Amino acid sequence: MSKRRQRSFVVIGLGTFGRTVSTELARYGDHVLGIDIDEHKVSSLSDILAEAVIADGRDEDALRETGAGNYDVALVAIGEDLEANILCTMNLKQIGVPCVWVKALDRVHHRILSRLDVDKVIHPEQEIGQHIAQMLHNPLVRDYINIGNGFFIVDFTLPEQLDGQQIATLELMEKFNIRCLGLLRHGEFLPCEAATTILKTDDKLLLFGDRSHLRAFGETL
Ligand code: ATP
């Protein structure tokens, strides 16, 4: 198998969010340049990231000097200072970074960023808040991935009352229009095409379907 080409990332703003994204990317083996105006934030990451530089993202020339324009993707992770966030975004576009993702504060900020033609606007607090609420609301949902257009893949813990039943008795497709992609048992993946598969407490069912159907199934348990 051919090795995936290493992509290079520049992360501007090394607060909790920017720091987490940049250190995770570095852990995956990606080349990361971290930029912040705060010397302490920069020095604390200098051994972890490929490069860490003190610079003000509002200053186009300073940003150009860091070499940010040669990176594949930039993430603007400046939170509180709206002006700095927007100027930094404009500067990154100006110096030719091909893909720019930006953290937004609120909907108005989101609209402004959309006009600047950024590639992705992210709302980390809102997104993680929705995720946590979903899992709190249904304790059987261990995690889920939003596929878009209302479709989700859900990792569902099988409740005790279904122990020993055949998967067919759930009537996932017939009753709920949900597809079972497989199940995880003691960390091993088992396909679930056979209707006779016997379920066990604590199996993790991987289910694919739309939100309302998944919710309807969850509510029967
Ligand atoms: P988090 O929640 O991720 O900690 P936050 O939403 O509180 O962040 P801020 O603290 O405003 O966001 O900014 C995150 C980082 O961005 C800080 O480390 C700050 O020093 C840095 N920063 C702010 N303005 C600039 C700028 N003009 N250029 C570079 N870095 C900046």
Short mmCIF file of C-alpha atoms and ligand atoms in Angstrom, two decimals:
data_model
loop_
_atom_site.label_atom_id
_atom_site.label_comp_id
_atom_site.label_asym_id
_atom_site.label_seq_id
_atom_site.Cartn_x
_atom_site.Cartn_y
_atom_site.Cartn_z
CA MET A 1 0.00 0.00 0.00
CA SER A 2 1.39 3.45 -0.87
CA LYS A 3 2.20 5.69 2.07
CA ARG A 4 -0.19 8.63 2.49
CA ARG A 5 1.43 11.92 1.55
CA GLN A 6 2.16 13.89 4.69
CA ARG A 7 0.10 17.09 4.75
CA SER A 8 1.32 20.26 6.38
CA PHE A 9 -0.79 22.34 8.74
CA VAL A 10 -0.48 25.77 10.25
CA VAL A 11 -2.48 26.40 13.42
CA ILE A 12 -2.85 30.01 14.55
CA GLY A 13 -3.90 30.53 18.16
CA LEU A 14 -2.59 27.94 20.59
CA GLY A 15 -5.30 28.15 23.27
CA THR A 16 -6.93 24.92 24.47
CA PHE A 17 -8.55 24.24 21.10
CA GLY A 18 -5.61 25.14 18.83
CA ARG A 19 -3.19 23.37 21.11
CA THR A 20 -5.27 20.19 21.13
CA VAL A 21 -5.68 20.12 17.34
CA SER A 22 -2.01 20.84 16.68
CA THR A 23 -0.62 18.29 19.14
CA GLU A 24 -3.01 15.59 17.86
CA LEU A 25 -1.96 16.28 14.24
CA ALA A 26 1.69 16.07 15.30
CA ARG A 27 0.94 12.76 17.04
CA TYR A 28 -0.49 11.43 13.71
CA GLY A 29 2.84 12.35 12.11
CA ASP A 30 1.68 15.48 10.27
CA HIS A 31 3.98 18.48 9.89
CA VAL A 32 2.56 21.30 12.03
CA LEU A 33 3.54 24.93 12.39
CA GLY A 34 1.99 26.50 15.51
CA ILE A 35 1.71 30.30 15.73
CA ASP A 36 0.67 32.48 18.66
CA ILE A 37 1.41 35.98 19.90
CA ASP A 38 1.95 34.60 23.38
CA GLU A 39 5.55 33.53 23.89
CA HIS A 40 4.66 31.01 26.62
CA LYS A 41 2.08 29.25 24.47
CA VAL A 42 4.66 28.94 21.70
CA SER A 43 7.56 27.76 23.86
CA SER A 44 5.40 25.10 25.57
CA LEU A 45 4.85 23.46 22.15
CA SER A 46 8.28 23.93 20.63
CA ASP A 47 9.34 20.34 21.40
CA ILE A 48 6.07 18.81 20.20
CA LEU A 49 5.37 20.58 16.89
CA ALA A 50 7.69 20.62 13.89
CA GLU A 51 7.79 24.41 14.22
CA ALA A 52 6.38 26.89 16.72
CA VAL A 53 6.69 30.62 16.07
CA ILE A 54 5.67 33.81 17.86
CA ALA A 55 3.78 36.03 15.39
CA ASP A 56 0.70 38.21 15.20
CA GLY A 57 -1.82 36.74 12.75
CA ARG A 58 -3.23 40.24 12.11
CA ASP A 59 0.03 41.24 10.46
CA GLU A 60 0.19 39.96 6.89
CA ASP A 61 3.95 40.43 6.53
CA ALA A 62 4.68 38.72 9.84
CA LEU A 63 2.50 35.79 8.77
CA ARG A 64 4.23 35.60 5.40
CA GLU A 65 7.61 35.51 7.16
CA THR A 66 6.62 32.45 9.17
CA GLY A 67 6.32 30.56 5.88
CA ALA A 68 2.60 29.90 6.53
CA GLY A 69 1.88 30.49 2.83
CA ASN A 70 3.63 27.22 1.94
CA TYR A 71 1.34 25.08 4.07
CA ASP A 72 -1.50 22.94 2.72
CA VAL A 73 -4.08 23.77 5.37
CA ALA A 74 -4.48 26.52 7.96
CA LEU A 75 -6.66 26.49 11.06
CA VAL A 76 -7.52 29.80 12.72
CA ALA A 77 -8.13 28.93 16.36
CA ILE A 78 -8.24 32.45 17.79
CA GLY A 79 -11.38 32.59 19.88
CA GLU A 80 -12.19 35.78 21.75
CA ASP A 81 -10.70 38.43 19.48
CA LEU A 82 -13.10 38.63 16.54
CA GLU A 83 -11.03 41.23 14.72
CA ALA A 84 -7.84 39.16 15.01
CA ASN A 85 -9.70 36.04 13.88
CA ILE A 86 -11.05 37.75 10.75
CA LEU A 87 -7.84 39.60 9.85
CA CYS A 88 -5.83 36.44 10.29
CA THR A 89 -8.25 34.57 8.01
CA MET A 90 -7.98 37.27 5.34
CA ASN A 91 -4.20 37.25 5.59
CA LEU A 92 -4.02 33.48 5.16
CA LYS A 93 -6.13 33.72 2.00
CA GLN A 94 -3.99 36.62 0.82
CA ILE A 95 -0.70 34.74 1.23
CA GLY A 96 -2.14 31.82 -0.70
CA VAL A 97 -2.93 29.03 1.79
CA PRO A 98 -5.14 26.74 -0.32
CA CYS A 99 -7.41 25.49 2.46
CA VAL A 100 -8.48 27.55 5.47
CA TRP A 101 -10.60 26.34 8.40
CA VAL A 102 -11.73 28.85 11.00
CA LYS A 103 -13.20 28.65 14.47
CA ALA A 104 -16.30 30.87 14.73
CA LEU A 105 -17.72 32.52 17.81
CA ASP A 106 -21.36 32.79 16.80
CA ARG A 107 -23.74 32.95 13.83
CA VAL A 108 -22.86 36.51 12.81
CA HIS A 109 -19.21 35.59 12.80
CA HIS A 110 -20.09 32.47 10.79
CA ARG A 111 -21.80 34.64 8.15
CA ILE A 112 -18.79 36.93 7.85
CA LEU A 113 -16.46 33.96 7.46
CA SER A 114 -18.69 32.43 4.79
CA ARG A 115 -18.32 35.66 2.79
CA LEU A 116 -14.55 35.32 3.07
CA ASP A 117 -14.86 32.03 1.25
CA VAL A 118 -13.25 29.90 3.95
CA ASP A 119 -13.32 26.15 3.44
CA LYS A 120 -14.87 25.24 6.77
CA VAL A 121 -16.32 27.19 9.66
CA ILE A 122 -16.24 25.31 12.94
CA HIS A 123 -18.08 25.82 16.21
CA PRO A 124 -16.22 23.54 18.62
CA GLU A 125 -18.27 24.34 21.74
CA GLN A 126 -21.63 23.98 19.97
CA GLU A 127 -20.59 20.84 18.14
CA ILE A 128 -19.27 19.08 21.23
CA GLY A 129 -22.30 20.34 23.21
CA GLN A 130 -24.70 18.70 20.73
CA HIS A 131 -22.65 15.53 20.83
CA ILE A 132 -22.66 15.33 24.63
CA ALA A 133 -26.41 16.12 24.83
CA GLN A 134 -27.17 13.32 22.38
CA MET A 135 -25.22 10.83 24.47
CA LEU A 136 -26.70 12.06 27.76
CA HIS A 137 -30.22 11.85 26.32
CA ASN A 138 -29.81 8.22 25.34
CA PRO A 139 -27.35 6.43 27.64
CA LEU A 140 -27.24 3.45 25.26
CA VAL A 141 -25.61 5.62 22.62
CA ARG A 142 -21.86 5.35 23.23
CA ASP A 143 -20.95 7.56 20.32
CA TYR A 144 -22.15 8.58 16.88
CA ILE A 145 -20.97 10.05 13.61
CA ASN A 146 -23.04 12.56 11.70
CA ILE A 147 -22.83 11.52 8.04
CA GLY A 148 -24.85 14.54 6.85
CA ASN A 149 -28.37 14.92 5.42
CA GLY A 150 -29.81 13.61 8.67
CA PHE A 151 -27.98 10.26 8.55
CA PHE A 152 -25.92 8.89 11.41
CA ILE A 153 -23.83 5.89 12.35
CA VAL A 154 -24.50 5.10 15.98
CA ASP A 155 -22.52 2.91 18.34
CA PHE A 156 -25.24 1.43 20.52
CA THR A 157 -24.74 -0.66 23.68
CA LEU A 158 -27.06 -3.65 23.69
CA PRO A 159 -29.22 -3.62 26.82
CA GLU A 160 -29.48 -6.68 29.05
CA GLN A 161 -33.08 -7.50 28.05
CA LEU A 162 -31.95 -8.40 24.51
CA ASP A 163 -29.33 -10.90 25.65
CA GLY A 164 -29.71 -14.23 23.82
CA GLN A 165 -32.08 -12.93 21.12
CA GLN A 166 -31.45 -13.33 17.42
CA ILE A 167 -30.66 -10.08 15.67
CA ALA A 168 -33.63 -10.69 13.35
CA THR A 169 -36.03 -10.18 16.26
CA LEU A 170 -35.05 -6.49 16.37
CA GLU A 171 -36.58 -6.08 12.88
CA LEU A 172 -34.16 -3.23 12.31
CA MET A 173 -34.75 -2.94 8.58
CA GLU A 174 -38.38 -4.00 8.45
CA LYS A 175 -39.66 -1.84 11.29
CA PHE A 176 -37.17 1.00 11.57
CA ASN A 177 -35.40 1.28 8.21
CA ILE A 178 -32.07 0.91 10.04
CA ARG A 179 -29.14 -1.07 8.72
CA CYS A 180 -26.88 -2.98 11.10
CA LEU A 181 -23.28 -2.58 9.89
CA GLY A 182 -21.88 -5.08 12.36
CA LEU A 183 -21.23 -5.52 16.03
CA LEU A 184 -18.32 -5.26 18.37
CA ARG A 185 -17.93 -7.99 20.97
CA HIS A 186 -14.98 -7.80 23.40
CA GLY A 187 -13.24 -5.47 20.96
CA GLU A 188 -13.71 -7.79 17.95
CA PHE A 189 -15.77 -6.87 14.90
CA LEU A 190 -18.48 -9.38 13.90
CA PRO A 191 -20.53 -9.01 10.72
CA CYS A 192 -24.26 -9.26 11.32
CA GLU A 193 -25.61 -10.31 7.93
CA ALA A 194 -26.84 -13.62 9.35
CA ALA A 195 -30.30 -13.06 10.77
CA THR A 196 -29.55 -15.82 13.27
CA THR A 197 -26.69 -13.94 14.95
CA ILE A 198 -27.27 -14.23 18.68
CA LEU A 199 -26.90 -11.00 20.63
CA LYS A 200 -25.14 -10.69 23.96
CA THR A 201 -25.36 -8.07 26.69
CA ASP A 202 -22.77 -5.34 26.16
CA ASP A 203 -22.43 -6.02 22.42
CA LYS A 204 -21.91 -2.75 20.62
CA LEU A 205 -24.26 -2.51 17.63
CA LEU A 206 -23.14 -0.27 14.79
CA LEU A 207 -26.33 1.07 13.26
CA PHE A 208 -26.83 3.26 10.22
CA GLY A 209 -29.99 5.22 9.62
CA ASP A 210 -31.67 8.55 9.80
CA ARG A 211 -32.06 10.39 13.08
CA SER A 212 -35.81 9.85 13.55
CA HIS A 213 -35.59 6.12 12.81
CA LEU A 214 -32.63 5.64 15.14
CA ARG A 215 -34.45 7.57 17.85
CA ALA A 216 -37.61 5.48 17.34
CA PHE A 217 -35.57 2.29 17.74
CA GLY A 218 -33.78 3.66 20.84
CA GLU A 219 -37.11 4.49 22.45
CA THR A 220 -38.36 0.90 22.17
CA LEU A 221 -35.54 -0.31 24.42
P1 ATP B 1 -9.50 28.27 23.70
O1 ATP B 1 -10.94 28.09 24.13
O2 ATP B 1 -9.10 27.42 22.58
O3 ATP B 1 -8.52 28.27 24.86
P2 ATP B 1 -10.29 30.96 23.28
O4 ATP B 1 -11.59 30.79 22.60
O5 ATP B 1 -10.30 31.38 24.75
O6 ATP B 1 -9.38 29.70 23.09
P3 ATP B 1 -8.40 32.99 22.82
O7 ATP B 1 -7.86 32.75 24.19
O8 ATP B 1 -8.97 34.30 22.48
O9 ATP B 1 -9.45 31.93 22.43
O10 ATP B 1 -7.27 32.70 21.73
C1 ATP B 1 -6.62 31.49 21.60
C2 ATP B 1 -5.15 31.78 21.35
O11 ATP B 1 -5.00 32.69 20.27
C3 ATP B 1 -4.45 32.40 22.54
O12 ATP B 1 -3.35 31.58 22.89
C4 ATP B 1 -4.01 33.77 22.04
O13 ATP B 1 -2.74 34.15 22.55
C5 ATP B 1 -3.93 33.55 20.54
N1 ATP B 1 -4.07 34.80 19.78
C6 ATP B 1 -4.94 35.80 20.00
N2 ATP B 1 -4.77 36.79 19.10
C7 ATP B 1 -3.78 36.37 18.27
C8 ATP B 1 -3.14 36.94 17.12
N3 ATP B 1 -3.49 38.13 16.67
N4 ATP B 1 -2.16 36.24 16.51
C9 ATP B 1 -1.78 35.02 16.98
N5 ATP B 1 -2.35 34.44 18.05
C10 ATP B 1 -3.33 35.10 18.70
#
